[in-house]
PDB file of C-alpha atoms in Angstrom:
ATOM      1  CA  UNK P 233     123.336 108.318  82.431  1.00  0.00           C
ATOM      2  CA  UNK P 234     125.624 108.733  85.406  1.00  0.00           C
ATOM      3  CA  UNK P 235     127.956 111.568  86.437  1.00  0.00           C
ATOM      4  CA  UNK P 236     129.739 113.105  83.475  1.00  0.00           C
ATOM      5  CA  UNK P 237     127.376 111.392  81.042  1.00  0.00           C
ATOM      6  CA  UNK P 238     128.764 107.916  81.701  1.00  0.00           C
ATOM      7  CA  UNK P 239     126.402 105.109  80.761  1.00  0.00           C
ATOM      8  CA  UNK P 240     125.134 102.999  83.646  1.00  0.00           C
ATOM      9  CA  UNK P 241     123.814  99.436  83.352  1.00  0.00           C
ATOM     10  CA  UNK P 242     120.037  99.148  83.483  1.00  0.00           C
ATOM     11  CA  UNK P 243     118.725  97.073  86.368  1.00  0.00           C
ATOM     12  CA  UNK P 244     117.618  93.596  85.376  1.00  0.00           C
ATOM     13  CA  UNK P 245     114.691  91.690  86.802  1.00  0.00           C
ATOM     14  CA  UNK P 246     115.317  89.433  89.771  1.00  0.00           C
ATOM     15  CA  UNK P 247     114.045  85.851  89.413  1.00  0.00           C
ATOM     16  CA  UNK P 248     111.842  86.881  86.476  1.00  0.00           C
ATOM     17  CA  UNK P 249     110.049  89.572  88.480  1.00  0.00           C
ATOM     18  CA  UNK P 250     110.327  93.335  88.054  1.00  0.00           C
ATOM     19  CA  UNK P 251     110.744  94.788  91.546  1.00  0.00           C
ATOM     20  CA  UNK P 252     108.751  97.963  91.131  1.00  0.00           C
ATOM     21  CA  UNK P 253     108.101 101.247  92.968  1.00  0.00           C
ATOM     22  CA  UNK P 254     105.139 103.321  91.826  1.00  0.00           C
ATOM     23  CA  UNK P 255     105.082 107.101  92.273  1.00  0.00           C
ATOM     24  CA  UNK P 256     101.977 109.202  91.699  1.00  0.00           C
ATOM     25  CA  UNK P 257      98.709 110.632  92.968  1.00  0.00           C
ATOM     26  CA  UNK P 258      95.400 108.963  93.919  1.00  0.00           C
ATOM     27  CA  UNK P 259      95.256 107.034  90.643  1.00  0.00           C
ATOM     28  CA  UNK P 260      98.438 105.300  91.778  1.00  0.00           C
ATOM     29  CA  UNK P 261      97.466 105.041  95.448  1.00  0.00           C
ATOM     30  CA  UNK P 262      94.192 103.317  94.613  1.00  0.00           C
ATOM     31  CA  UNK P 263      91.168 105.096  96.050  1.00  0.00           C
ATOM     32  CA  UNK P 264      89.694 101.935  97.528  1.00  0.00           C
ATOM     33  CA  UNK P 265      92.733 101.349  99.746  1.00  0.00           C
ATOM     34  CA  UNK P 266      92.777 104.890 101.183  1.00  0.00           C
ATOM     35  CA  UNK P 267      90.752 106.579 103.888  1.00  0.00           C
ATOM     36  CA  UNK P 268      90.668 110.137 105.226  1.00  0.00           C
ATOM     37  CA  UNK P 269      92.010 110.479 108.767  1.00  0.00           C
ATOM     38  CA  UNK P 270      89.956 112.466 111.288  1.00  0.00           C
ATOM     39  CA  UNK P 271      92.706 113.077 113.861  1.00  0.00           C
ATOM     40  CA  UNK P 272      96.275 112.153 114.860  1.00  0.00           C
ATOM     41  CA  UNK P 273      97.525 112.478 118.453  1.00  0.00           C
ATOM     42  CA  UNK P 274     100.986 111.431 119.681  1.00  0.00           C
ATOM     43  CA  UNK P 275     101.967 110.461 123.238  1.00  0.00           C
ATOM     44  CA  UNK P 276     105.297 108.801 124.105  1.00  0.00           C
ATOM     45  CA  UNK P 277     106.198 108.194 120.428  1.00  0.00           C
ATOM     46  CA  UNK P 278     102.946 106.336 119.726  1.00  0.00           C
ATOM     47  CA  UNK P 279     100.338 107.961 117.478  1.00  0.00           C
ATOM     48  CA  UNK P 280      96.615 107.354 117.932  1.00  0.00           C
ATOM     49  CA  UNK P 281      94.785 107.585 114.608  1.00  0.00           C
ATOM     50  CA  UNK P 282      91.035 108.065 114.280  1.00  0.00           C
ATOM     51  CA  UNK P 283      89.232 107.195 111.053  1.00  0.00           C
ATOM     52  CA  UNK P 284      85.620 106.080 110.858  1.00  0.00           C
ATOM     53  CA  UNK P 285      85.394 102.324 110.107  1.00  0.00           C
ATOM     54  CA  UNK P 286      89.046 102.028 109.092  1.00  0.00           C
ATOM     55  CA  UNK P 287      88.822  98.270 108.437  1.00  0.00           C
ATOM     56  CA  UNK P 288      92.442  97.503 109.402  1.00  0.00           C
ATOM     57  CA  UNK P 289      93.763  94.725 111.607  1.00  0.00           C
ATOM     58  CA  UNK P 290      96.692  94.488 114.018  1.00  0.00           C
ATOM     59  CA  UNK P 291      99.966  93.866 112.201  1.00  0.00           C
ATOM     60  CA  UNK P 292      98.743  95.197 108.849  1.00  0.00           C
ATOM     61  CA  UNK P 293     101.356  97.332 107.088  1.00  0.00           C
ATOM     62  CA  UNK P 294      99.975 100.791 106.370  1.00  0.00           C
ATOM     63  CA  UNK P 295     101.180 104.168 105.147  1.00  0.00           C
ATOM     64  CA  UNK P 296     100.119 107.491 106.662  1.00  0.00           C
ATOM     65  CA  UNK P 297     100.697 110.642 104.621  1.00  0.00           C
ATOM     66  CA  UNK P 298      99.658 114.249 103.880  1.00  0.00           C
ATOM     67  CA  UNK P 299     100.314 115.320 107.478  1.00  0.00           C
ATOM     68  CA  UNK P 300     101.250 118.933 108.166  1.00  0.00           C
ATOM     69  CA  UNK P 301     103.928 117.730 110.599  1.00  0.00           C
ATOM     70  CA  UNK P 302     105.961 115.251 108.494  1.00  0.00           C
ATOM     71  CA  UNK P 303     107.061 113.284 111.566  1.00  0.00           C
ATOM     72  CA  UNK P 304     103.551 111.761 111.663  1.00  0.00           C
ATOM     73  CA  UNK P 305     103.882 110.426 108.092  1.00  0.00           C
ATOM     74  CA  UNK P 306     105.230 106.873 107.842  1.00  0.00           C
ATOM     75  CA  UNK P 307     105.664 104.195 105.172  1.00  0.00           C
ATOM     76  CA  UNK P 308     104.667 100.550 105.629  1.00  0.00           C
ATOM     77  CA  UNK P 309     104.376 100.602 109.418  1.00  0.00           C
ATOM     78  CA  UNK P 310     102.710  97.785 111.384  1.00  0.00           C
ATOM     79  CA  UNK P 311      99.589  99.194 113.037  1.00  0.00           C
ATOM     80  CA  UNK P 312      97.703  98.050 116.143  1.00  0.00           C
ATOM     81  CA  UNK P 313      93.920  97.942 115.992  1.00  0.00           C
ATOM     82  CA  UNK P 314      92.171  99.503 119.005  1.00  0.00           C
ATOM     83  CA  UNK P 315      88.581  99.429 117.751  1.00  0.00           C
ATOM     84  CA  UNK P 316      86.584  99.937 114.555  1.00  0.00           C
ATOM     85  CA  UNK P 317      87.482 103.636 114.388  1.00  0.00           C
ATOM     86  CA  UNK P 318      90.873 103.790 116.114  1.00  0.00           C
ATOM     87  CA  UNK P 319      94.361 102.352 115.661  1.00  0.00           C
ATOM     88  CA  UNK P 320      97.881 103.185 116.812  1.00  0.00           C
ATOM     89  CA  UNK P 321     101.320 103.143 115.215  1.00  0.00           C
ATOM     90  CA  UNK P 322     104.887 104.059 116.250  1.00  0.00           C
ATOM     91  CA  UNK P 323     106.275 107.431 115.091  1.00  0.00           C
ATOM     92  CA  UNK P 324     109.050 109.128 117.103  1.00  0.00           C
ATOM     93  CA  UNK P 325     108.501 112.793 117.943  1.00  0.00           C
ATOM     94  CA  UNK P 326     107.167 115.224 120.520  1.00  0.00           C
ATOM     95  CA  UNK P 327     103.745 114.777 122.079  1.00  0.00           C
ATOM     96  CA  UNK P 328     100.978 116.690 120.334  1.00  0.00           C
ATOM     97  CA  UNK P 329      98.709 116.642 117.298  1.00  0.00           C
ATOM     98  CA  UNK P 330      98.847 117.511 113.614  1.00  0.00           C
ATOM     99  CA  UNK P 331      96.384 118.201 110.816  1.00  0.00           C
ATOM    100  CA  UNK P 332      96.004 118.033 107.031  1.00  0.00           C
ATOM    101  CA  UNK P 333      98.831 119.167 104.755  1.00  0.00           C
ATOM    102  CA  UNK P 334      96.440 121.599 103.038  1.00  0.00           C
ATOM    103  CA  UNK P 335      92.708 121.599 102.424  1.00  0.00           C
ATOM    104  CA  UNK P 336      92.918 119.576  99.201  1.00  0.00           C
ATOM    105  CA  UNK P 337      95.596 117.200 100.548  1.00  0.00           C
ATOM    106  CA  UNK P 338      93.917 115.517 103.494  1.00  0.00           C
ATOM    107  CA  UNK P 339      95.617 113.121 105.904  1.00  0.00           C
ATOM    108  CA  UNK P 340      95.317 109.607 104.500  1.00  0.00           C
ATOM    109  CA  UNK P 341      95.574 106.035 105.792  1.00  0.00           C
ATOM    110  CA  UNK P 342      96.649 103.709 102.983  1.00  0.00           C
ATOM    111  CA  UNK P 343      96.774  99.931 102.692  1.00  0.00           C
ATOM    112  CA  UNK P 344      98.606  97.945 100.017  1.00  0.00           C
ATOM    113  CA  UNK P 345      97.379  98.920  96.546  1.00  0.00           C
ATOM    114  CA  UNK P 346      96.952  95.301  95.459  1.00  0.00           C
ATOM    115  CA  UNK P 347      93.863  95.065  97.661  1.00  0.00           C
ATOM    116  CA  UNK P 348      91.853  97.472  95.500  1.00  0.00           C
ATOM    117  CA  UNK P 349      90.978  97.376  91.812  1.00  0.00           C
ATOM    118  CA  UNK P 350      90.483 101.161  92.002  1.00  0.00           C
ATOM    119  CA  UNK P 351      94.238 101.345  91.386  1.00  0.00           C
ATOM    120  CA  UNK P 352      95.662 100.613  87.935  1.00  0.00           C
ATOM    121  CA  UNK P 353      98.009  98.022  89.468  1.00  0.00           C
ATOM    122  CA  UNK P 354      95.764  94.929  89.272  1.00  0.00           C
ATOM    123  CA  UNK P 355      95.060  95.696  85.619  1.00  0.00           C
ATOM    124  CA  UNK P 356      98.732  96.271  84.828  1.00  0.00           C
ATOM    125  CA  UNK P 357      99.679  93.072  86.619  1.00  0.00           C
ATOM    126  CA  UNK P 358      97.171  91.069  84.577  1.00  0.00           C
ATOM    127  CA  UNK P 359      98.598  92.478  81.332  1.00  0.00           C
ATOM    128  CA  UNK P 360     102.142  91.669  82.444  1.00  0.00           C
ATOM    129  CA  UNK P 361     101.410  88.059  83.339  1.00  0.00           C
ATOM    130  CA  UNK P 362     102.181  88.579  87.023  1.00  0.00           C
ATOM    131  CA  UNK P 363     105.702  89.882  86.309  1.00  0.00           C
ATOM    132  CA  UNK P 364     105.556  92.860  88.687  1.00  0.00           C
ATOM    133  CA  UNK P 365     106.589  92.641  92.334  1.00  0.00           C
ATOM    134  CA  UNK P 366     105.482  95.767  94.193  1.00  0.00           C
ATOM    135  CA  UNK P 367     108.256  96.996  96.488  1.00  0.00           C
ATOM    136  CA  UNK P 368     106.580 100.232  97.560  1.00  0.00           C
ATOM    137  CA  UNK P 369     103.439 102.154  96.642  1.00  0.00           C
ATOM    138  CA  UNK P 370     104.348 105.856  96.734  1.00  0.00           C
ATOM    139  CA  UNK P 371     100.980 107.033  95.410  1.00  0.00           C
ATOM    140  CA  UNK P 372      99.575 109.881  97.486  1.00  0.00           C
ATOM    141  CA  UNK P 373      96.060 111.335  97.137  1.00  0.00           C
ATOM    142  CA  UNK P 374      95.898 114.947  95.976  1.00  0.00           C
ATOM    143  CA  UNK P 375      99.608 115.351  95.292  1.00  0.00           C
ATOM    144  CA  UNK P 376     101.301 116.888  92.254  1.00  0.00           C
ATOM    145  CA  UNK P 377     104.780 116.726  90.738  1.00  0.00           C
ATOM    146  CA  UNK P 378     106.138 119.321  93.201  1.00  0.00           C
ATOM    147  CA  UNK P 379     105.172 117.058  96.118  1.00  0.00           C
ATOM    148  CA  UNK P 380     106.487 113.954  94.370  1.00  0.00           C
ATOM    149  CA  UNK P 381     109.889 115.454  93.620  1.00  0.00           C
ATOM    150  CA  UNK P 382     110.200 116.656  97.227  1.00  0.00           C
ATOM    151  CA  UNK P 383     109.761 113.114  98.594  1.00  0.00           C
ATOM    152  CA  UNK P 384     111.377 111.151  95.747  1.00  0.00           C
ATOM    153  CA  UNK P 385     114.592 110.482  97.667  1.00  0.00           C
ATOM    154  CA  UNK P 386     112.714 109.074 100.665  1.00  0.00           C
ATOM    155  CA  UNK P 387     110.000 107.202  98.781  1.00  0.00           C
ATOM    156  CA  UNK P 388     112.052 105.861  95.860  1.00  0.00           C
ATOM    157  CA  UNK P 389     115.816 106.310  96.071  1.00  0.00           C
ATOM    158  CA  UNK P 390     116.168 105.094  99.658  1.00  0.00           C
ATOM    159  CA  UNK P 391     113.640 102.267  99.345  1.00  0.00           C
ATOM    160  CA  UNK P 392     114.575  98.579  99.042  1.00  0.00           C
ATOM    161  CA  UNK P 393     116.412  97.483  95.919  1.00  0.00           C
ATOM    162  CA  UNK P 394     114.214  97.737  92.850  1.00  0.00           C
ATOM    163  CA  UNK P 395     114.384  97.347  89.088  1.00  0.00           C
ATOM    164  CA  UNK P 396     111.691  99.730  87.854  1.00  0.00           C
ATOM    165  CA  UNK P 397     109.928 102.974  88.782  1.00  0.00           C
ATOM    166  CA  UNK P 398     106.553 104.022  87.342  1.00  0.00           C
ATOM    167  CA  UNK P 399     105.819 107.776  87.519  1.00  0.00           C
ATOM    168  CA  UNK P 400     102.237 108.911  86.955  1.00  0.00           C
ATOM    169  CA  UNK P 401     101.508 112.617  87.481  1.00  0.00           C
ATOM    170  CA  UNK P 402      99.941 115.584  85.718  1.00  0.00           C
ATOM    171  CA  UNK P 403      96.276 115.572  86.675  1.00  0.00           C
ATOM    172  CA  UNK P 404      96.698 117.513  89.930  1.00  0.00           C
ATOM    173  CA  UNK P 405      99.361 119.728  88.352  1.00  0.00           C
ATOM    174  CA  UNK P 406      96.930 121.176  85.828  1.00  0.00           C
ATOM    175  CA  UNK P 407      93.460 120.615  87.279  1.00  0.00           C
ATOM    176  CA  UNK P 408      91.442 123.571  88.556  1.00  0.00           C
ATOM    177  CA  UNK P 409      91.910 124.386  92.222  1.00  0.00           C
ATOM    178  CA  UNK P 410      95.564 123.436  92.623  1.00  0.00           C
ATOM    179  CA  UNK P 411      98.862 125.013  91.580  1.00  0.00           C
ATOM    180  CA  UNK P 412      98.147 125.359  87.866  1.00  0.00           C
ATOM    181  CA  UNK P 413     101.709 124.472  86.927  1.00  0.00           C
ATOM    182  CA  UNK P 414     102.861 124.904  83.369  1.00  0.00           C
ATOM    183  CA  UNK P 415     103.906 122.056  81.105  1.00  0.00           C
ATOM    184  CA  UNK P 416     107.526 123.180  81.388  1.00  0.00           C
ATOM    185  CA  UNK P 417     107.406 123.120  85.196  1.00  0.00           C
ATOM    186  CA  UNK P 418     105.902 119.625  85.373  1.00  0.00           C
ATOM    187  CA  UNK P 419     108.348 118.408  82.728  1.00  0.00           C
ATOM    188  CA  UNK P 420     111.243 119.779  84.808  1.00  0.00           C
ATOM    189  CA  UNK P 421     109.951 118.057  87.953  1.00  0.00           C
ATOM    190  CA  UNK P 422     109.521 114.674  86.261  1.00  0.00           C
ATOM    191  CA  UNK P 423     112.875 114.748  84.472  1.00  0.00           C
ATOM    192  CA  UNK P 424     114.490 115.648  87.810  1.00  0.00           C
ATOM    193  CA  UNK P 425     112.901 112.530  89.318  1.00  0.00           C
ATOM    194  CA  UNK P 426     114.177 110.405  86.447  1.00  0.00           C
ATOM    195  CA  UNK P 427     117.688 111.786  86.987  1.00  0.00           C
ATOM    196  CA  UNK P 428     117.571 110.452  90.545  1.00  0.00           C
ATOM    197  CA  UNK P 429     117.090 106.873  89.282  1.00  0.00           C
ATOM    198  CA  UNK P 430     120.161 106.146  87.134  1.00  0.00           C
ATOM    199  CA  UNK P 431     120.430 102.527  86.113  1.00  0.00           C
ATOM    200  CA  UNK P 432     116.743 101.855  86.801  1.00  0.00           C
ATOM    201  CA  UNK P 433     113.997 101.222  84.296  1.00  0.00           C
ATOM    202  CA  UNK P 434     111.615 104.170  84.437  1.00  0.00           C
ATOM    203  CA  UNK P 435     108.136 104.289  82.909  1.00  0.00           C
ATOM    204  CA  UNK P 436     106.418 107.690  82.684  1.00  0.00           C
ATOM    205  CA  UNK P 437     102.653 107.502  82.265  1.00  0.00           C
ATOM    206  CA  UNK P 438     101.131 110.392  80.327  1.00  0.00           C
ATOM    207  CA  UNK P 439      98.899 112.940  81.988  1.00  0.00           C
ATOM    208  CA  UNK P 440      95.319 111.930  81.258  1.00  0.00           C
ATOM    209  CA  UNK P 441      92.867 114.515  79.900  1.00  0.00           C
ATOM    210  CA  UNK P 442      89.644 115.474  81.676  1.00  0.00           C
ATOM    211  CA  UNK P 443      86.378 117.264  81.130  1.00  0.00           C
ATOM    212  CA  UNK P 444      84.911 119.868  83.457  1.00  0.00           C
ATOM    213  CA  UNK P 445      87.718 119.691  86.046  1.00  0.00           C
ATOM    214  CA  UNK P 446      89.748 122.344  84.255  1.00  0.00           C
ATOM    215  CA  UNK P 447      89.777 124.904  81.452  1.00  0.00           C
ATOM    216  CA  UNK P 448      91.015 124.532  77.894  1.00  0.00           C
ATOM    217  CA  UNK P 449      94.117 126.529  78.832  1.00  0.00           C
ATOM    218  CA  UNK P 450      95.214 123.922  81.350  1.00  0.00           C
ATOM    219  CA  UNK P 451      94.216 120.997  79.161  1.00  0.00           C
ATOM    220  CA  UNK P 452      96.517 122.466  76.521  1.00  0.00           C
ATOM    221  CA  UNK P 453      99.340 122.538  79.079  1.00  0.00           C
ATOM    222  CA  UNK P 454      98.704 118.860  79.832  1.00  0.00           C
ATOM    223  CA  UNK P 455      98.889 117.965  76.145  1.00  0.00           C
ATOM    224  CA  UNK P 456     102.073 120.028  75.763  1.00  0.00           C
ATOM    225  CA  UNK P 457     103.595 118.193  78.732  1.00  0.00           C
ATOM    226  CA  UNK P 458     102.743 114.826  77.196  1.00  0.00           C
ATOM    227  CA  UNK P 459     104.440 115.771  73.937  1.00  0.00           C
ATOM    228  CA  UNK P 460     107.573 117.047  75.663  1.00  0.00           C
ATOM    229  CA  UNK P 461     107.784 113.948  77.852  1.00  0.00           C
ATOM    230  CA  UNK P 462     107.259 111.574  74.935  1.00  0.00           C
ATOM    231  CA  UNK P 463     110.116 113.237  73.068  1.00  0.00           C
ATOM    232  CA  UNK P 464     112.384 113.114  76.128  1.00  0.00           C
ATOM    233  CA  UNK P 465     111.691 109.447  76.830  1.00  0.00           C
ATOM    234  CA  UNK P 466     112.539 108.607  73.232  1.00  0.00           C
ATOM    235  CA  UNK P 467     116.106 109.825  73.809  1.00  0.00           C
ATOM    236  CA  UNK P 468     116.703 107.822  77.007  1.00  0.00           C
ATOM    237  CA  UNK P 469     117.671 104.130  76.777  1.00  0.00           C
ATOM    238  CA  UNK P 470     116.217 103.235  80.179  1.00  0.00           C
ATOM    239  CA  UNK P 471     113.024 105.354  80.060  1.00  0.00           C
ATOM    240  CA  UNK P 472     109.699 104.528  78.401  1.00  0.00           C
ATOM    241  CA  UNK P 473     106.605 106.676  77.820  1.00  0.00           C
ATOM    242  CA  UNK P 474     103.203 105.010  78.369  1.00  0.00           C
ATOM    243  CA  UNK P 475     100.636 107.058  76.444  1.00  0.00           C
ATOM    244  CA  UNK P 476      97.500 106.410  78.505  1.00  0.00           C
ATOM    245  CA  UNK P 477      95.871 109.586  77.175  1.00  0.00           C
ATOM    246  CA  UNK P 478      95.882 108.162  73.644  1.00  0.00           C
ATOM    247  CA  UNK P 479      93.460 105.460  74.728  1.00  0.00           C
ATOM    248  CA  UNK P 480      91.280 107.660  76.945  1.00  0.00           C
ATOM    249  CA  UNK P 481      90.527 110.672  74.763  1.00  0.00           C
ATOM    250  CA  UNK P 482      87.179 110.426  72.985  1.00  0.00           C
ATOM    251  CA  UNK P 483      86.656 113.365  70.611  1.00  0.00           C
ATOM    252  CA  UNK P 484      82.933 112.553  70.373  1.00  0.00           C
ATOM    253  CA  UNK P 485      82.330 112.569  74.129  1.00  0.00           C
ATOM    254  CA  UNK P 486      80.863 115.410  76.171  1.00  0.00           C
ATOM    255  CA  UNK P 487      81.525 116.454  79.769  1.00  0.00           C
ATOM    256  CA  UNK P 488      82.104 114.982  82.270  1.00  0.00           C
ATOM    257  CA  UNK P 489      83.749 112.274  80.157  1.00  0.00           C
ATOM    258  CA  UNK P 490      87.436 112.897  79.335  1.00  0.00           C
ATOM    259  CA  UNK P 491      87.788 114.840  76.134  1.00  0.00           C
ATOM    260  CA  UNK P 492      90.488 116.854  74.299  1.00  0.00           C
ATOM    261  CA  UNK P 493      90.781 120.606  74.464  1.00  0.00           C
ATOM    262  CA  UNK P 494      88.815 122.627  71.935  1.00  0.00           C
ATOM    263  CA  UNK P 495      90.546 122.984  68.554  1.00  0.00           C
ATOM    264  CA  UNK P 496      93.518 120.863  69.595  1.00  0.00           C
TER     265      UNK P 496
END
């Protein structure tokens, strides 16, 4: 829906491919394509990045994120290899250094998600017969729906033209040690993101359940969020709900395998 409730046309695939942006946490980013940064130092608008055995080559497009000073965070920038543990990249700003966003959201160096089967993307692509063209991977390790909504304009709305957005959040919203958001708060954040993508196809992946990472109280919030989101998506012509949790929950399993909350 557009302003005043007017219906907007849904984006159609270009040349048979769905130009797609994926928004989420580490399960979207793909753990195998990420590495924790040791230090960032900027001199004359060039940042020197240190990460042990980074494995990147000159000209490779990388993303740097979870920096306390946001001017050090960049999307799809061509890096220059210095040695096995050091590389540089352009990022305008004052000389100095920065550090991790917070303790649980460490500075990350990310390569394209297609290079790692730790992401769900290779599996999704195989099921879709190669129909997805990745425009931008906006998966960020350790982030929750508050973080995603805050950067949605930059990482989705202002990105290159695209047909579809996949939003996958929830785990870090409810898991022990983070913000402990409620189902209603996460639902509000995700629906706000959807509202920023009128005319686009949007797929919301359910929050997956987990074992010992959280308490029954927060698992119940995750299940409540999934139900609210499923109902919302059913009322929107351009939005679909992908119920991953349905295929992950095993009521006979014990920790640390994913399992449903007690008495749910």
